[in-house]
Amino acid sequence: RQYFLDKIATSNNIKSLWIARGEKVISQYGEGLNNESVRDAIDKEVLQTGESIQRIVENSKETTLRVTIPYKASTPVDNTNCISCHNVNRGDTLGIISMEFDISEMRSSGMVTILKILGINILFIVVVLMLINYFVTPYMNLFSNMQEGIKKAYSGDFTHEFTSKVGGDAKNVVEQMNSLFRKMQETFGNIKYNLATFIPQGSVSSSDPLHEARTIISELSDIYKFKKTIELDGSKDEVYGRIIDILKLKYHVGHFAFFEVNNVTAERKLIYTTEEKPMCFEKTNKNALNCRAFRTSSVTISTEFPNLCKACLDTDINYVCIPFTINHDISLTVSMTSDKIEEVDLMKKNISSIKHYLEAAKPVIESQILMEKLKDTSLRDGMTGLYNRRFLDEFIDKILSQASRSHDTYAVLMLDVDFFKMVNDTYGHDVGDKVIVALSKILKNSIRESDLAIRYGGEEFLIMLHNANDEGMRSVATKIHSEFAKLSFDVGTGEPLKKTISIGIAKFPMDGDT
């Protein structure tokens, strides 16, 4: 047996071999030879569990494979009957066989094989990557370039130039995309330029030309609707009402005043205000030159400098005042106020847009002003500037109805120049005109703003004194009569001409209800 074991142990690659008896064999036959004892924990574990163990032990010099297998009792197989000699049960571990193999050479050979396989794989990967780089990278660069261009286009920038080293269909796509982007850039550039003729550039603060164009077009649409609406309004006051509605509903201005300014007399008229108290000193309405916005014809913003406009009553309030000239005679002023800086900043952003609406309303307002002048001209006597008989015929019913509702009275003075026909026949119409003009001046200077002086026809005049008592009525009549009698008219030859007038007096409604 020992000879057989030694022969096996000296075989190639077998480093050592030994056997060890199990406890039941030892109890029956004894310890056995010296080299048949358990040598380490692995032998003990295999004897206890009856399971084989394989382990690799490595150091700097060699690599060893340790194999320990159990030898178990079995029933008769191939003339081998363990139970016949051993007092054990079938399956009991009789002993173990342990062998150590030197696998250093095998391991080195395996490592070389692994390294060869690894080298081949690396070479394959490098070749694949080079092929990918050669064929796929141009497409990836194209996609990246297209993504960059589309990203710019999303923000309205169509100046991107697509490039690609790929030929075929990809090259056609690049050329078509470049052609499309050039057309888009040219188209939107023209749109932006054309829109700037309607709304000045910079009115819409946006770096995105698409958003800017969309905003401007929307603004133009709203302004067009506004203009079409006011063109059908019947008076200047209705147009002013539309502007006030725009300030309230579109721009949500909570506190503002709307003024009309006479550029000739510098008088300012309040058209509308949301406030109970005036924003400016009363003297500003009498002399609009006190208003900084009107005087400088520039937008006045209180946050630009402390106490900027001296006409403002409240120094703690913030304001934005927008002046706008309609024509040589009339200007408008929009004064917006707020105690919040955020609202003032919003007002500042809306200045250009508000001016667009005023600009759209300008020709309509100017037309209404001209219509009022024409109407006023048709209702006034060209020579004297007094209202004519047409005015009386058109408004007398309204005046009397208003007087009846308000229980007002009117003193009616009918004046006639004595022997006026003789003046025309003797001295000519030029002298007659001088007499008429002189009398009209006396009438204007003798009555109040609430009274009416009318040239009824030829040398006949009518005066309506509003709510005048008997004493006041006679006083006005006496003054007119005496002032006219004092006048002398140069007729060129001979003595100056003097004339008198006859005055008839009646009261409404005491002397008649019509």
Coordinates of C-alpha atoms in Angstrom, one line a residue:
R1 CA 0.0 0.0 0.0
Q2 CA 2.7 2.4 0.9
Y3 CA 4.6 1.6 -2.2
F4 CA 1.4 2.3 -4.2
L5 CA 0.9 5.6 -2.5
D6 CA 4.5 6.6 -3.0
K7 CA 4.3 5.9 -6.7
I8 CA 1.2 8.0 -7.0
A9 CA 2.9 10.8 -5.0
T10 CA 5.9 10.9 -7.3
S11 CA 3.7 11.3 -10.4
N12 CA 4.0 14.5 -12.4
N13 CA 2.2 17.5 -10.9
I14 CA 1.3 15.6 -7.7
K15 CA 3.1 17.2 -4.9
S16 CA 2.0 15.0 -2.0
L17 CA -0.6 12.3 -1.1
W18 CA -1.8 10.9 2.2
I19 CA -4.6 9.1 3.9
A20 CA -6.2 9.2 7.3
R21 CA -8.4 6.8 9.1
G22 CA -11.8 7.7 10.5
E23 CA -12.8 7.2 14.1
K24 CA -14.7 4.0 13.5
V25 CA -11.8 2.4 11.7
I26 CA -9.4 3.5 14.4
S27 CA -11.7 2.0 17.1
Q28 CA -11.7 -1.3 15.2
Y29 CA -8.1 -1.6 13.9
G30 CA -6.1 1.0 15.7
E31 CA -4.2 4.1 14.7
G32 CA -2.4 2.6 11.8
L33 CA 0.8 4.0 10.4
N34 CA 2.4 7.3 11.4
N35 CA 1.6 9.0 8.1
E36 CA -2.1 7.9 8.3
S37 CA -3.1 10.4 10.9
V38 CA -5.2 13.6 10.4
R39 CA -2.8 16.4 9.4
D40 CA -4.9 19.6 9.4
A41 CA -8.4 21.1 9.9
I42 CA -9.4 20.3 6.3
D43 CA -9.0 16.6 7.1
K44 CA -11.0 16.9 10.2
E45 CA -13.8 18.7 8.4
V46 CA -14.1 16.1 5.6
L47 CA -14.1 13.3 8.2
Q48 CA -16.9 15.0 10.1
T49 CA -19.0 16.2 7.2
G50 CA -18.3 13.5 4.6
E51 CA -18.1 16.2 1.9
S52 CA -15.1 16.8 -0.4
I53 CA -13.1 20.0 -0.1
Q54 CA -11.0 21.7 -2.9
R55 CA -8.9 24.7 -2.1
I56 CA -6.2 26.7 -4.0
V57 CA -3.2 28.0 -2.0
E58 CA -1.1 30.7 -3.6
N59 CA 2.2 32.3 -2.6
S60 CA 5.0 34.1 -4.4
K61 CA 6.7 30.9 -5.6
E62 CA 3.9 28.4 -6.5
T63 CA 0.2 27.7 -6.7
T64 CA -1.1 24.5 -5.1
L65 CA -4.5 22.8 -5.5
R66 CA -5.5 20.9 -2.3
V67 CA -8.1 18.1 -2.7
T68 CA -9.5 16.1 0.2
I69 CA -12.2 13.4 -0.5
P70 CA -14.0 11.1 2.0
Y71 CA -13.9 7.3 1.6
K72 CA -17.3 6.0 2.6
A73 CA -18.6 2.5 3.3
S74 CA -20.6 1.0 0.6
T75 CA -22.7 -2.2 -0.2
P76 CA -21.2 -4.9 -2.5
V77 CA -20.3 -3.3 -5.9
D78 CA -17.8 -4.9 -8.2
N79 CA -16.7 -7.5 -5.6
T80 CA -16.0 -4.7 -3.1
N81 CA -17.9 -5.0 0.2
C82 CA -16.6 -2.6 2.9
I83 CA -19.1 -3.7 5.4
S84 CA -17.8 -7.2 5.4
C85 CA -14.5 -6.1 6.9
H86 CA -15.5 -3.0 8.9
N87 CA -18.0 -2.8 11.7
V88 CA -19.8 0.3 10.2
N89 CA -23.0 1.2 8.5
R90 CA -23.4 2.0 4.8
G91 CA -22.4 5.6 4.1
D92 CA -20.2 6.0 7.1
T93 CA -16.8 7.7 6.4
L94 CA -14.0 5.2 6.8
G95 CA -11.3 7.8 6.1
I96 CA -10.0 10.5 3.8
I97 CA -7.6 10.8 0.9
S98 CA -5.8 14.1 0.5
M99 CA -3.7 15.2 -2.4
E100 CA -1.8 18.4 -3.3
F101 CA -1.3 19.3 -7.0
D102 CA 1.3 21.8 -8.2
I103 CA -0.8 23.9 -10.7
S104 CA 1.7 26.7 -11.1
E105 CA 2.5 25.8 -14.7
M106 CA -1.2 25.3 -15.5
R107 CA -2.0 28.6 -13.9
S108 CA 0.7 30.4 -15.9
S109 CA -0.6 28.8 -19.1
G110 CA -4.1 29.8 -18.2
M111 CA -3.0 33.4 -17.4
V112 CA -1.2 33.5 -20.8
T113 CA -4.4 32.3 -22.5
I114 CA -6.5 34.8 -20.6
L115 CA -4.1 37.6 -21.6
K116 CA -4.2 36.5 -25.2
I117 CA -8.0 36.5 -25.1
L118 CA -8.0 39.9 -23.3
G119 CA -5.6 41.3 -25.9
I120 CA -7.7 40.0 -28.8
N121 CA -10.8 41.5 -27.1
I122 CA -9.1 44.9 -26.6
L123 CA -7.9 44.9 -30.2
F124 CA -11.4 44.1 -31.3
I125 CA -12.9 46.9 -29.2
V126 CA -10.3 49.3 -30.6
V127 CA -11.2 48.3 -34.1
V128 CA -14.9 48.6 -33.4
L129 CA -14.4 52.0 -31.8
M130 CA -12.4 53.2 -34.7
L131 CA -15.1 52.0 -37.1
I132 CA -17.8 53.7 -34.9
N133 CA -15.7 56.9 -34.8
Y134 CA -15.3 56.8 -38.6
F135 CA -18.9 56.0 -39.5
V136 CA -21.1 57.2 -36.5
T137 CA -19.3 60.3 -35.2
P138 CA -20.1 62.4 -38.3
Y139 CA -23.8 61.6 -37.7
M140 CA -23.5 62.4 -34.0
N141 CA -21.8 65.7 -34.8
L142 CA -24.6 66.4 -37.3
F143 CA -27.3 65.7 -34.7
S144 CA -25.5 67.8 -32.1
N145 CA -25.2 70.6 -34.6
M146 CA -28.9 70.3 -35.5
Q147 CA -29.8 70.3 -31.9
E148 CA -27.9 73.5 -31.3
G149 CA -29.5 75.2 -34.3
I150 CA -33.0 74.1 -33.3
K151 CA -32.4 75.4 -29.8
K152 CA -31.4 78.8 -31.2
A153 CA -34.5 78.7 -33.5
Y154 CA -36.7 78.1 -30.5
S155 CA -35.6 81.4 -29.1
G156 CA -36.1 83.1 -32.5
D157 CA -32.5 83.1 -33.7
F158 CA -32.3 81.6 -37.3
T159 CA -28.7 82.7 -38.0
H160 CA -27.3 79.2 -37.3
E161 CA -25.3 77.5 -40.1
F162 CA -25.6 73.7 -40.2
T163 CA -22.4 71.8 -41.2
S164 CA -21.7 68.1 -41.8
K165 CA -19.0 65.9 -43.3
V166 CA -21.6 63.2 -44.1
G167 CA -22.6 62.9 -47.8
G168 CA -25.7 61.6 -49.4
D169 CA -29.1 62.2 -47.9
A170 CA -27.6 63.7 -44.8
K171 CA -25.9 66.4 -46.9
N172 CA -29.2 67.2 -48.6
V173 CA -30.9 67.5 -45.3
V174 CA -28.2 70.0 -44.1
E175 CA -28.5 72.1 -47.3
Q176 CA -32.3 72.2 -47.0
M177 CA -32.1 73.1 -43.3
N178 CA -29.7 76.0 -44.1
S179 CA -32.0 77.2 -46.9
L180 CA -35.0 77.1 -44.6
F181 CA -33.2 78.9 -41.8
R182 CA -32.0 81.6 -44.2
K183 CA -35.5 82.2 -45.4
M184 CA -36.9 82.3 -41.9
Q185 CA -34.2 84.8 -40.8
E186 CA -34.9 87.0 -43.8
T187 CA -38.7 86.7 -43.4
F188 CA -38.7 87.5 -39.7
G189 CA -36.2 90.3 -40.3
N190 CA -38.5 91.9 -42.8
I191 CA -41.5 91.4 -40.5
K192 CA -39.7 93.0 -37.6
Y193 CA -38.5 95.9 -39.8
N194 CA -42.0 96.5 -41.2
L195 CA -43.6 96.3 -37.8
A196 CA -41.2 98.9 -36.5
T197 CA -42.8 101.4 -38.9
F198 CA -46.0 101.0 -36.9
I199 CA -44.6 100.6 -33.4
P200 CA -41.1 102.0 -32.7
Q201 CA -38.3 99.4 -32.1
G202 CA -37.6 98.8 -28.4
S203 CA -41.3 99.2 -27.4
V204 CA -41.4 95.5 -26.7
S205 CA -38.4 94.4 -24.5
S206 CA -37.7 90.8 -25.7
S207 CA -34.6 89.1 -27.1
D208 CA -36.9 86.6 -28.9
P209 CA -38.0 88.1 -32.3
L210 CA -40.9 85.6 -32.5
H211 CA -42.2 86.7 -29.2
E212 CA -41.6 90.3 -30.1
A213 CA -43.4 89.9 -33.4
R214 CA -46.3 88.2 -31.8
T215 CA -46.6 90.9 -29.1
I216 CA -46.4 93.7 -31.6
I217 CA -49.0 92.1 -33.9
S218 CA -51.3 91.6 -30.9
E219 CA -50.7 95.2 -29.9
L220 CA -51.4 96.4 -33.5
S221 CA -54.6 94.3 -33.5
D222 CA -55.9 95.9 -30.3
I223 CA -55.0 99.4 -31.5
Y224 CA -56.7 98.8 -34.8
K225 CA -59.9 97.7 -33.0
F226 CA -59.6 100.7 -30.8
K227 CA -59.2 103.1 -33.8
K228 CA -62.1 101.5 -35.7
T229 CA -64.3 102.0 -32.7
I230 CA -63.4 105.6 -32.0
E231 CA -63.8 106.5 -35.7
L232 CA -67.5 105.9 -35.3
D233 CA -67.8 107.9 -32.0
G234 CA -69.9 111.0 -32.3
S235 CA -67.8 113.4 -30.2
K236 CA -64.5 114.2 -28.7
D237 CA -65.8 113.4 -25.3
E238 CA -66.7 109.9 -26.4
V239 CA -63.2 109.3 -27.6
Y240 CA -61.8 110.6 -24.3
G241 CA -64.1 108.0 -22.6
R242 CA -62.5 105.2 -24.7
I243 CA -59.0 106.3 -23.7
I244 CA -60.1 106.3 -20.1
D245 CA -61.5 102.8 -20.5
I246 CA -58.2 101.6 -22.0
L247 CA -56.3 102.9 -19.0
K248 CA -58.7 101.2 -16.6
L249 CA -59.3 97.9 -18.3
K250 CA -56.2 97.1 -20.3
Y251 CA -53.5 98.7 -18.2
H252 CA -55.4 98.4 -14.8
V253 CA -54.4 101.9 -13.7
G254 CA -56.1 102.4 -10.4
H255 CA -55.3 106.1 -9.8
F256 CA -55.0 108.6 -12.6
A257 CA -56.3 111.9 -14.0
F258 CA -56.9 112.9 -17.6
F259 CA -56.5 116.5 -18.7
E260 CA -57.1 118.5 -21.9
V261 CA -54.8 121.5 -22.3
N262 CA -55.3 124.5 -24.5
N263 CA -51.9 125.2 -26.0
V264 CA -52.8 128.8 -26.9
T265 CA -54.1 130.0 -23.5
A266 CA -52.3 127.3 -21.4
E267 CA -55.5 126.6 -19.6
R268 CA -55.9 123.0 -18.4
K269 CA -59.3 121.2 -18.2
L270 CA -59.9 118.1 -16.1
I271 CA -61.7 115.5 -18.2
Y272 CA -61.6 112.6 -15.7
T273 CA -60.1 111.6 -12.4
T274 CA -60.3 108.7 -10.0
E275 CA -59.4 110.8 -7.0
E276 CA -61.5 112.9 -4.7
K277 CA -58.7 115.4 -4.1
P278 CA -56.8 117.2 -6.9
M279 CA -53.3 115.9 -7.7
C280 CA -51.9 119.3 -8.6
F281 CA -52.2 122.9 -7.3
E282 CA -55.2 124.8 -8.6
K283 CA -53.0 127.3 -10.3
T284 CA -51.8 124.5 -12.7
N285 CA -55.3 124.4 -14.2
K286 CA -55.1 128.1 -15.0
N287 CA -51.6 128.0 -16.2
A288 CA -50.5 124.6 -17.5
L289 CA -46.9 125.7 -17.8
N290 CA -46.6 124.9 -14.1
C291 CA -46.9 121.3 -15.1
R292 CA -43.5 119.9 -15.9
A293 CA -44.7 117.3 -18.3
F294 CA -46.6 119.9 -20.4
R295 CA -43.9 122.5 -20.2
T296 CA -41.1 120.1 -21.3
S297 CA -43.2 117.9 -23.6
S298 CA -41.5 114.9 -22.0
V299 CA -42.7 112.1 -19.7
T300 CA -42.2 113.0 -16.0
I301 CA -41.5 110.2 -13.6
S302 CA -41.3 111.1 -9.9
T303 CA -38.8 108.3 -9.1
E304 CA -36.1 109.9 -11.2
F305 CA -35.5 112.8 -8.8
P306 CA -37.0 113.9 -5.5
N307 CA -39.8 116.5 -5.8
L308 CA -39.4 116.5 -9.5
C309 CA -42.6 118.4 -10.4
K310 CA -43.3 121.4 -8.2
A311 CA -47.0 121.4 -9.2
C312 CA -47.7 118.1 -7.4
L313 CA -49.6 118.6 -4.1
D314 CA -48.5 115.4 -2.4
T315 CA -44.7 115.0 -2.3
D316 CA -45.0 111.5 -0.9
I317 CA -46.9 110.1 -3.9
N318 CA -45.3 108.5 -6.9
Y319 CA -46.5 109.6 -10.4
V320 CA -45.9 109.1 -14.1
C321 CA -47.2 112.0 -16.3
I322 CA -47.5 111.5 -20.0
P323 CA -47.9 114.6 -22.2
F324 CA -49.3 114.2 -25.8
T325 CA -49.8 116.9 -28.4
I326 CA -52.9 116.6 -30.6
N327 CA -52.3 119.7 -32.7
H328 CA -51.3 123.3 -32.4
D329 CA -54.2 124.1 -30.2
I330 CA -54.8 121.1 -28.0
S331 CA -52.7 118.7 -25.9
L332 CA -53.5 115.9 -23.5
T333 CA -51.9 114.9 -20.2
V334 CA -52.3 111.5 -18.5
S335 CA -51.2 111.6 -14.8
M336 CA -51.0 108.2 -13.1
T337 CA -50.2 107.9 -9.4
S338 CA -49.4 105.1 -6.9
D339 CA -47.7 104.7 -3.6
K340 CA -46.1 101.4 -4.7
I341 CA -42.8 101.4 -6.5
E342 CA -43.8 98.1 -8.3
E343 CA -46.9 99.8 -9.8
V344 CA -44.7 102.7 -10.9
D345 CA -42.3 100.3 -12.7
L346 CA -45.3 98.8 -14.5
M347 CA -46.5 102.2 -15.5
K348 CA -43.0 103.0 -16.9
K349 CA -43.2 99.8 -19.0
N350 CA -46.6 100.8 -20.4
I351 CA -45.6 104.3 -21.4
S352 CA -44.8 103.4 -25.0
S353 CA -48.0 101.3 -25.3
I354 CA -50.2 104.1 -23.9
K355 CA -48.6 106.5 -26.4
H356 CA -49.5 104.1 -29.2
Y357 CA -53.2 104.4 -28.3
L358 CA -53.0 108.2 -28.0
E359 CA -51.2 108.3 -31.4
A360 CA -54.1 106.2 -32.8
A361 CA -56.6 108.5 -31.3
K362 CA -54.8 111.7 -32.4
P363 CA -56.3 112.0 -36.0
V364 CA -59.8 111.1 -34.7
I365 CA -59.6 113.7 -31.8
E366 CA -58.2 116.3 -34.3
S367 CA -61.1 115.6 -36.6
Q368 CA -63.6 116.0 -33.8
I369 CA -61.9 119.3 -32.8
L370 CA -62.2 120.5 -36.4
M371 CA -65.8 119.4 -36.5
E372 CA -66.5 121.3 -33.3
K373 CA -64.8 124.4 -34.8
L374 CA -66.9 124.1 -38.0
K375 CA -70.0 123.6 -36.0
D376 CA -69.1 126.6 -33.8
T377 CA -68.3 128.6 -36.8
S378 CA -71.7 127.8 -38.4
L379 CA -73.4 128.9 -35.1
R380 CA -71.5 132.2 -34.8
D381 CA -71.6 135.4 -36.7
G382 CA -68.5 135.9 -38.8
M383 CA -68.3 139.6 -38.3
T384 CA -69.0 140.0 -34.6
G385 CA -68.1 136.5 -33.2
L386 CA -71.5 136.4 -31.4
Y387 CA -73.8 133.5 -31.7
N388 CA -76.2 133.8 -34.7
R389 CA -79.9 133.1 -35.2
R390 CA -79.1 129.5 -36.2
F391 CA -77.7 128.9 -32.8
L392 CA -80.8 130.3 -31.2
D393 CA -83.1 128.2 -33.4
E394 CA -81.1 125.0 -32.7
F395 CA -80.6 125.4 -28.9
I396 CA -83.5 127.5 -27.7
D397 CA -85.7 124.5 -26.9
K398 CA -82.9 122.8 -24.9
I399 CA -82.2 126.0 -23.0
L400 CA -85.9 126.5 -22.1
S401 CA -86.3 122.8 -21.2
Q402 CA -83.3 123.0 -18.9
A403 CA -84.5 126.3 -17.4
S404 CA -87.9 124.7 -16.7
R405 CA -86.4 121.6 -15.0
S406 CA -84.0 123.8 -12.9
H407 CA -86.6 126.5 -12.3
D408 CA -84.2 129.1 -13.8
T409 CA -85.2 132.4 -15.2
Y410 CA -83.9 134.4 -18.2
A411 CA -84.1 138.2 -18.8
V412 CA -84.4 138.7 -22.5
L413 CA -83.1 142.0 -24.0
M414 CA -84.0 142.7 -27.6
L415 CA -81.7 145.5 -29.1
D416 CA -82.1 147.4 -32.4
V417 CA -79.8 150.1 -33.7
D418 CA -82.0 153.2 -34.5
F419 CA -82.2 154.2 -38.1
F420 CA -79.4 151.8 -39.1
K421 CA -80.6 151.6 -42.7
M422 CA -79.9 155.3 -43.1
V423 CA -76.2 154.6 -42.0
N424 CA -75.8 152.1 -44.8
D425 CA -77.5 154.2 -47.4
T426 CA -75.7 157.4 -46.4
Y427 CA -72.2 156.3 -45.4
G428 CA -71.9 152.8 -46.9
H429 CA -71.8 149.3 -45.5
D430 CA -68.2 149.7 -44.2
V431 CA -69.4 152.3 -41.7
G432 CA -72.4 150.2 -40.9
D433 CA -70.1 147.2 -40.2
K434 CA -68.1 149.4 -37.8
V435 CA -71.3 150.2 -35.9
I436 CA -72.3 146.6 -35.6
V437 CA -68.8 145.4 -34.5
A438 CA -68.6 148.2 -31.9
L439 CA -72.0 147.3 -30.4
S440 CA -71.1 143.6 -30.3
K441 CA -67.9 144.4 -28.2
I442 CA -70.0 146.4 -25.8
L443 CA -72.4 143.4 -25.5
K444 CA -69.6 141.0 -24.8
N445 CA -68.1 143.2 -22.1
S446 CA -71.4 143.8 -20.4
I447 CA -72.6 140.2 -19.8
R448 CA -71.4 137.3 -17.7
E449 CA -70.1 133.9 -19.0
S450 CA -73.4 132.3 -18.1
D451 CA -75.3 134.8 -20.3
L452 CA -75.8 134.7 -24.1
A453 CA -75.3 137.5 -26.7
I454 CA -76.8 136.7 -30.1
R455 CA -76.8 138.6 -33.4
Y456 CA -80.4 138.0 -34.3
G457 CA -80.2 139.5 -37.8
G458 CA -78.9 142.7 -39.4
E459 CA -78.8 145.4 -36.7
E460 CA -80.9 143.4 -34.3
F461 CA -79.3 141.7 -31.2
L462 CA -80.6 139.5 -28.4
I463 CA -79.3 139.1 -24.9
M464 CA -80.3 136.3 -22.5
L465 CA -79.3 137.0 -18.9
H466 CA -79.4 133.9 -16.8
N467 CA -81.2 134.2 -13.4
A468 CA -80.9 138.0 -13.4
N469 CA -83.1 140.0 -11.1
D470 CA -85.0 143.1 -12.2
E471 CA -82.3 145.5 -10.9
G472 CA -79.5 143.6 -12.6
M473 CA -81.5 143.4 -15.8
R474 CA -82.1 147.2 -15.9
S475 CA -78.5 147.8 -15.0
V476 CA -77.2 145.8 -17.9
A477 CA -79.6 147.5 -20.3
T478 CA -78.7 150.9 -19.1
K479 CA -75.0 150.2 -19.3
I480 CA -75.3 149.0 -22.9
H481 CA -77.4 151.9 -23.9
S482 CA -75.1 154.5 -22.4
E483 CA -71.9 153.0 -23.5
F484 CA -73.1 152.7 -27.1
A485 CA -74.3 156.3 -27.0
K486 CA -70.8 157.5 -26.1
L487 CA -69.3 156.0 -29.3
S488 CA -68.4 158.2 -32.3
F489 CA -67.7 156.7 -35.7
D490 CA -65.4 158.4 -38.3
V491 CA -67.3 158.7 -41.6
G492 CA -64.5 160.4 -43.4
T493 CA -66.1 163.8 -44.0
G494 CA -68.0 166.1 -41.7
E495 CA -69.0 165.4 -38.1
P496 CA -68.4 162.0 -36.5
L497 CA -71.4 159.7 -36.5
K498 CA -73.2 159.0 -33.3
K499 CA -75.9 156.4 -32.9
T500 CA -78.4 155.1 -30.3
I501 CA -80.2 151.9 -29.7
S502 CA -83.6 150.8 -28.6
I503 CA -83.9 148.0 -26.0
G504 CA -86.9 145.9 -25.2
I505 CA -87.0 143.8 -22.0
A506 CA -89.0 140.7 -21.1
K507 CA -88.6 137.9 -18.5
F508 CA -89.0 134.1 -18.9
P509 CA -91.2 132.5 -17.8
M510 CA -93.0 135.4 -16.1
D511 CA -93.8 137.3 -19.3
G512 CA -94.2 134.1 -21.5
D513 CA -93.4 130.4 -21.4
T514 CA -91.9 130.3 -24.9

